């Protein structure tokens, strides 16, 4: 049974908690696709991701836009939903481009090496020296990758917190009474939740079939996990959603149940993918992943 949060924890400023976690969630979702796009660009390939995963995720975001518009959520959330959709299209287009280019290429290895020589990342001579050292000390490379990923997450989380502190004082959701049950909005929301849940299954199966998570950015899923967790918390902690006295808190949660289901469900499935990263002992991230790719290329030569 749901109770108004102000009656349970009156000593906590749950409205502020909702605002902070909501801001962190937005920060994570803004950058969530960047690590994977850069990973694909560096490798010259998008074969680590399941195309079915990306297509279903894109459909989920499309229905997310429909549900958000019809249900009458904040304009900011509608804009973000549109941004997610555009980012999905960019990532899907990148993967399709690399798939077509590599399938038609007579020298995939040569193209991959050209991509690694891009000055945006590092000079080739310096990279070779680092790879030589990391081959002798793979554990050191693993910890370096963990450190870099942790720092990246901390930076994004802090950006979200600062964004909340520096933003004007505005309600984290539409005022009480402005959200009501919309059959079309609820149907779109639940379909969106189902698609989000279904999207993870092809990626989990692909990782299992390959016995590998190579080519998949761990930061991609780290930001998704944090974004979903903070999004759920921001909804549940939003005391304004239940009115001034919190009497309609149960109705408020019911209206947002589909979005809660989608975020909480994908959070659990993303934890399964994290378990696969650990189980298969390769994450394709940082210099540790580059070492493995270089070793494979040398064997092919």
Coordinates of C-alpha atoms in Angstrom, one line a residue:
X1 CA 0.0 0.0 0.0
X2 CA 1.3 3.4 -0.9
X3 CA 1.5 6.2 1.6
X4 CA 2.2 9.9 1.1
X5 CA 6.0 10.2 1.6
X6 CA 5.6 13.3 3.7
X7 CA 3.8 11.2 6.3
X8 CA 6.5 8.6 6.3
X9 CA 9.7 10.7 6.4
X10 CA 8.7 14.2 7.4
X11 CA 12.2 15.1 8.4
X12 CA 13.5 14.7 4.8
X13 CA 13.0 17.3 2.0
X14 CA 11.8 14.7 -0.5
X15 CA 10.9 17.4 -3.0
X16 CA 14.5 18.4 -3.2
X17 CA 15.5 14.8 -3.4
X18 CA 13.1 14.3 -6.3
X19 CA 14.6 17.4 -8.0
X20 CA 18.2 16.3 -7.5
X21 CA 17.7 12.7 -8.7
X22 CA 15.6 13.9 -11.6
X23 CA 18.4 16.3 -12.7
X24 CA 21.0 13.5 -12.3
X25 CA 18.8 11.2 -14.5
X26 CA 18.6 13.9 -17.2
X27 CA 22.4 14.3 -17.1
X28 CA 22.9 10.6 -17.5
X29 CA 20.5 10.3 -20.4
X30 CA 22.0 13.2 -22.2
X31 CA 25.4 11.5 -22.4
X32 CA 24.3 7.9 -22.4
X33 CA 24.9 7.2 -26.1
X34 CA 28.2 9.1 -26.3
X35 CA 30.5 6.3 -24.9
X36 CA 29.1 3.8 -27.3
X37 CA 29.3 6.1 -30.3
X38 CA 32.9 6.8 -29.6
X39 CA 33.6 3.2 -29.0
X40 CA 32.2 2.2 -32.4
X41 CA 34.1 5.1 -34.0
X42 CA 37.4 4.0 -32.4
X43 CA 36.9 0.3 -33.4
X44 CA 35.5 1.1 -36.9
X45 CA 32.7 -1.3 -36.1
X46 CA 29.4 -1.6 -34.3
X47 CA 29.2 -5.4 -34.2
X48 CA 29.2 -5.4 -30.4
X49 CA 25.6 -4.2 -30.3
X50 CA 22.5 -6.1 -31.4
X51 CA 20.7 -4.3 -34.1
X52 CA 17.4 -5.8 -32.8
X53 CA 18.2 -4.2 -29.4
X54 CA 18.6 -0.8 -31.0
X55 CA 15.5 -1.0 -33.2
X56 CA 13.3 -2.1 -30.3
X57 CA 14.8 0.7 -28.1
X58 CA 14.0 3.2 -30.8
X59 CA 10.4 2.0 -31.0
X60 CA 10.2 2.4 -27.2
X61 CA 11.4 6.0 -27.4
X62 CA 8.9 6.8 -30.1
X63 CA 6.0 5.5 -28.0
X64 CA 7.6 7.3 -25.1
X65 CA 7.1 10.6 -27.0
X66 CA 3.5 9.7 -27.8
X67 CA 2.7 8.8 -24.1
X68 CA 4.5 11.9 -22.8
X69 CA 2.6 14.3 -25.1
X70 CA -0.8 12.7 -24.5
X71 CA -0.3 12.3 -20.8
X72 CA 0.7 15.9 -20.4
X73 CA 4.1 15.7 -18.7
X74 CA 6.6 18.6 -18.5
X75 CA 7.7 20.0 -21.9
X76 CA 11.3 19.4 -20.7
X77 CA 10.6 15.6 -20.6
X78 CA 9.0 15.7 -24.1
X79 CA 12.1 17.5 -25.4
X80 CA 14.3 14.9 -23.8
X81 CA 12.2 12.0 -25.2
X82 CA 12.7 13.5 -28.7
X83 CA 16.4 13.9 -28.1
X84 CA 16.6 10.2 -27.0
X85 CA 14.9 9.2 -30.3
X86 CA 17.4 11.3 -32.4
X87 CA 20.3 9.8 -30.5
X88 CA 18.9 6.3 -31.1
X89 CA 18.8 7.0 -34.8
X90 CA 22.4 8.3 -34.8
X91 CA 23.7 5.2 -33.0
X92 CA 21.6 2.8 -35.2
X93 CA 22.7 4.6 -38.3
X94 CA 26.4 4.4 -37.2
X95 CA 26.1 0.6 -36.6
X96 CA 24.4 0.0 -40.0
X97 CA 27.0 2.1 -41.8
X98 CA 29.9 0.2 -40.3
X99 CA 28.1 -3.1 -40.9
X100 CA 27.7 -2.3 -44.6
X101 CA 31.2 -0.8 -45.0
X102 CA 32.9 -3.7 -43.4
X103 CA 30.9 -6.3 -45.3
X104 CA 31.8 -4.6 -48.7
X105 CA 35.4 -4.0 -47.8
X106 CA 38.2 -6.1 -49.1
X107 CA 40.4 -5.0 -46.3
X108 CA 38.5 -4.5 -43.1
X109 CA 41.7 -4.7 -41.1
X110 CA 43.3 -1.8 -43.0
X111 CA 40.2 0.4 -42.4
X112 CA 40.2 -0.4 -38.7
X113 CA 43.9 0.7 -38.5
X114 CA 43.1 4.0 -40.3
X115 CA 40.4 4.7 -37.7
X116 CA 42.8 4.1 -34.8
X117 CA 45.3 6.5 -36.3
X118 CA 42.9 9.4 -35.9
X119 CA 44.6 12.3 -34.0
X120 CA 41.4 12.7 -31.8
X121 CA 42.6 9.8 -29.7
X122 CA 46.3 9.4 -29.6
X123 CA 49.5 9.3 -31.7
X124 CA 50.3 5.8 -33.0
X125 CA 53.8 5.6 -31.5
X126 CA 52.6 6.6 -28.0
X127 CA 49.7 4.2 -28.2
X128 CA 52.1 1.3 -29.2
X129 CA 54.2 2.0 -26.1
X130 CA 51.2 2.0 -23.9
X131 CA 49.9 -1.2 -25.4
X132 CA 53.3 -2.9 -24.9
X133 CA 53.2 -2.0 -21.2
X134 CA 49.6 -3.1 -20.8
X135 CA 50.2 -6.4 -22.4
X136 CA 52.7 -7.1 -19.7
X137 CA 50.4 -5.8 -17.0
X138 CA 46.8 -6.4 -17.9
X139 CA 45.6 -6.1 -14.4
X140 CA 47.0 -2.5 -14.3
X141 CA 45.1 -1.7 -17.5
X142 CA 41.9 -3.1 -16.0
X143 CA 42.1 -0.9 -12.9
X144 CA 42.9 2.1 -15.1
X145 CA 39.8 1.4 -17.1
X146 CA 37.7 1.1 -13.9
X147 CA 39.2 4.4 -12.7
X148 CA 38.4 6.3 -15.9
X149 CA 34.9 5.0 -16.0
X150 CA 34.3 5.9 -12.3
X151 CA 35.6 9.4 -12.9
X152 CA 33.3 9.8 -15.9
X153 CA 30.3 8.7 -13.9
X154 CA 31.2 11.1 -11.0
X155 CA 31.5 14.0 -13.4
X156 CA 28.1 13.4 -14.9
X157 CA 26.5 12.9 -11.5
X158 CA 28.0 16.1 -10.2
X159 CA 26.9 17.9 -13.4
X160 CA 23.3 16.8 -12.6
X161 CA 23.6 18.0 -9.0
X162 CA 25.0 21.4 -10.1
X163 CA 22.3 21.6 -12.8
X164 CA 19.6 21.3 -10.1
X165 CA 21.3 23.8 -7.7
X166 CA 21.8 26.4 -10.4
X167 CA 18.4 26.0 -12.0
X168 CA 15.4 28.2 -11.0
X169 CA 13.1 26.8 -8.4
X170 CA 10.4 25.0 -10.4
X171 CA 8.2 22.0 -9.6
X172 CA 9.7 18.7 -10.8
X173 CA 6.3 17.6 -12.2
X174 CA 3.1 19.3 -13.5
X175 CA 1.0 20.8 -10.6
X176 CA -1.4 18.6 -8.8
X177 CA -4.6 18.0 -10.9
X178 CA -2.8 18.6 -14.3
X179 CA -2.1 15.0 -14.8
X180 CA -5.1 12.7 -15.3
X181 CA -5.5 9.2 -16.7
X182 CA -5.5 9.2 -20.5
X183 CA -6.3 5.9 -22.1
X184 CA -4.0 6.6 -25.1
X185 CA -1.3 8.0 -22.9
X186 CA -1.4 5.0 -20.6
X187 CA -1.5 2.5 -23.5
X188 CA 1.5 4.2 -25.1
X189 CA 3.3 4.2 -21.7
X190 CA 2.9 0.5 -21.1
X191 CA 3.8 -0.4 -24.7
X192 CA 6.9 1.8 -24.3
X193 CA 7.7 -0.1 -21.0
X194 CA 7.3 -3.4 -22.8
X195 CA 9.6 -2.4 -25.6
X196 CA 12.2 -1.2 -23.2
X197 CA 12.1 -4.5 -21.4
X198 CA 12.1 -6.5 -24.6
X199 CA 15.1 -4.5 -26.1
X200 CA 17.6 -5.9 -23.6
X201 CA 16.9 -9.5 -24.4
X202 CA 18.6 -9.6 -27.9
X203 CA 21.7 -7.9 -26.4
X204 CA 21.9 -10.4 -23.5
X205 CA 21.4 -13.3 -26.0
X206 CA 24.1 -11.9 -28.3
X207 CA 26.6 -11.5 -25.5
X208 CA 25.8 -15.1 -24.4
X209 CA 26.2 -16.5 -27.9
X210 CA 29.5 -14.8 -28.4
X211 CA 30.7 -15.4 -24.8
X212 CA 31.9 -11.9 -25.0
X213 CA 30.9 -8.2 -24.4
X214 CA 33.6 -7.0 -26.7
X215 CA 32.5 -3.9 -28.6
X216 CA 29.9 -2.9 -26.0
X217 CA 30.7 0.2 -23.9
X218 CA 30.3 -0.5 -20.2
X219 CA 29.8 3.3 -19.7
X220 CA 26.8 3.1 -22.0
X221 CA 25.0 0.7 -19.6
X222 CA 26.4 2.4 -16.5
X223 CA 24.8 5.7 -17.5
X224 CA 21.6 3.8 -18.4
X225 CA 21.5 2.1 -14.9
X226 CA 22.1 5.3 -13.0
X227 CA 19.6 7.2 -15.3
X228 CA 16.9 4.7 -14.7
X229 CA 17.5 4.3 -10.9
X230 CA 17.5 8.1 -10.3
X231 CA 14.4 8.5 -12.6
X232 CA 12.4 6.0 -10.5
X233 CA 13.6 7.7 -7.3
X234 CA 12.7 11.1 -8.6
X235 CA 9.1 10.0 -9.3
X236 CA 8.6 8.2 -6.0
X237 CA 10.0 11.1 -4.0
X238 CA 8.0 13.7 -5.7
X239 CA 5.6 14.8 -2.9
X240 CA 4.0 17.5 -5.1
X241 CA 2.5 14.8 -7.3
X242 CA 0.1 13.8 -4.5
X243 CA -1.1 17.3 -3.8
X244 CA -0.4 19.5 -0.9
X245 CA -1.3 17.0 1.7
X246 CA -0.2 13.9 -0.3
X247 CA -3.7 12.4 -0.3
X248 CA -3.6 11.6 -4.0
X249 CA -0.1 10.1 -3.9
X250 CA -1.4 6.7 -4.9
X251 CA -3.1 8.1 -7.9
X252 CA 0.0 10.0 -8.9
X253 CA 2.1 6.8 -8.8
X254 CA -0.6 4.9 -10.7
X255 CA -0.5 7.5 -13.5
X256 CA 3.3 7.1 -13.7
X257 CA 3.2 3.3 -13.2
X258 CA 4.1 2.5 -16.8
X259 CA 7.2 4.7 -16.8
X260 CA 8.2 3.3 -13.4
X261 CA 7.8 -0.3 -14.8
X262 CA 9.9 0.5 -17.8
X263 CA 12.7 2.1 -15.9
X264 CA 12.8 -0.4 -13.0
X265 CA 12.5 -3.4 -15.4
X266 CA 15.3 -2.3 -17.7
X267 CA 17.4 -1.5 -14.6
X268 CA 17.2 -5.1 -13.6
X269 CA 18.0 -6.4 -17.1
X270 CA 21.0 -4.0 -17.4
X271 CA 22.3 -5.5 -14.2
X272 CA 22.3 -8.9 -16.0
X273 CA 24.4 -7.3 -18.8
X274 CA 26.8 -6.0 -16.1
X275 CA 27.1 -9.6 -14.8
X276 CA 28.0 -10.7 -18.3
X277 CA 30.8 -8.1 -18.4
X278 CA 32.2 -9.6 -15.2
X279 CA 31.6 -13.2 -16.3
X280 CA 33.2 -12.9 -19.7
X281 CA 36.1 -10.9 -18.3
X282 CA 36.2 -8.4 -21.2
X283 CA 34.5 -5.1 -21.5
X284 CA 35.9 -3.6 -24.6
X285 CA 36.6 -0.3 -22.7
X286 CA 39.7 1.8 -22.5
X287 CA 43.2 0.6 -23.3
X288 CA 42.5 -2.9 -21.9
X289 CA 40.0 -3.5 -24.7
X290 CA 42.4 -2.1 -27.3
X291 CA 45.1 -4.5 -26.2
X292 CA 42.8 -7.5 -26.9
X293 CA 41.9 -6.1 -30.3
X294 CA 45.5 -5.4 -31.3
X295 CA 46.5 -9.0 -30.2
X296 CA 43.7 -10.4 -32.4
X297 CA 44.8 -8.3 -35.4
X298 CA 48.4 -9.4 -35.0
X299 CA 47.3 -13.1 -35.0
X300 CA 45.3 -12.5 -38.2
X301 CA 48.3 -10.9 -39.9

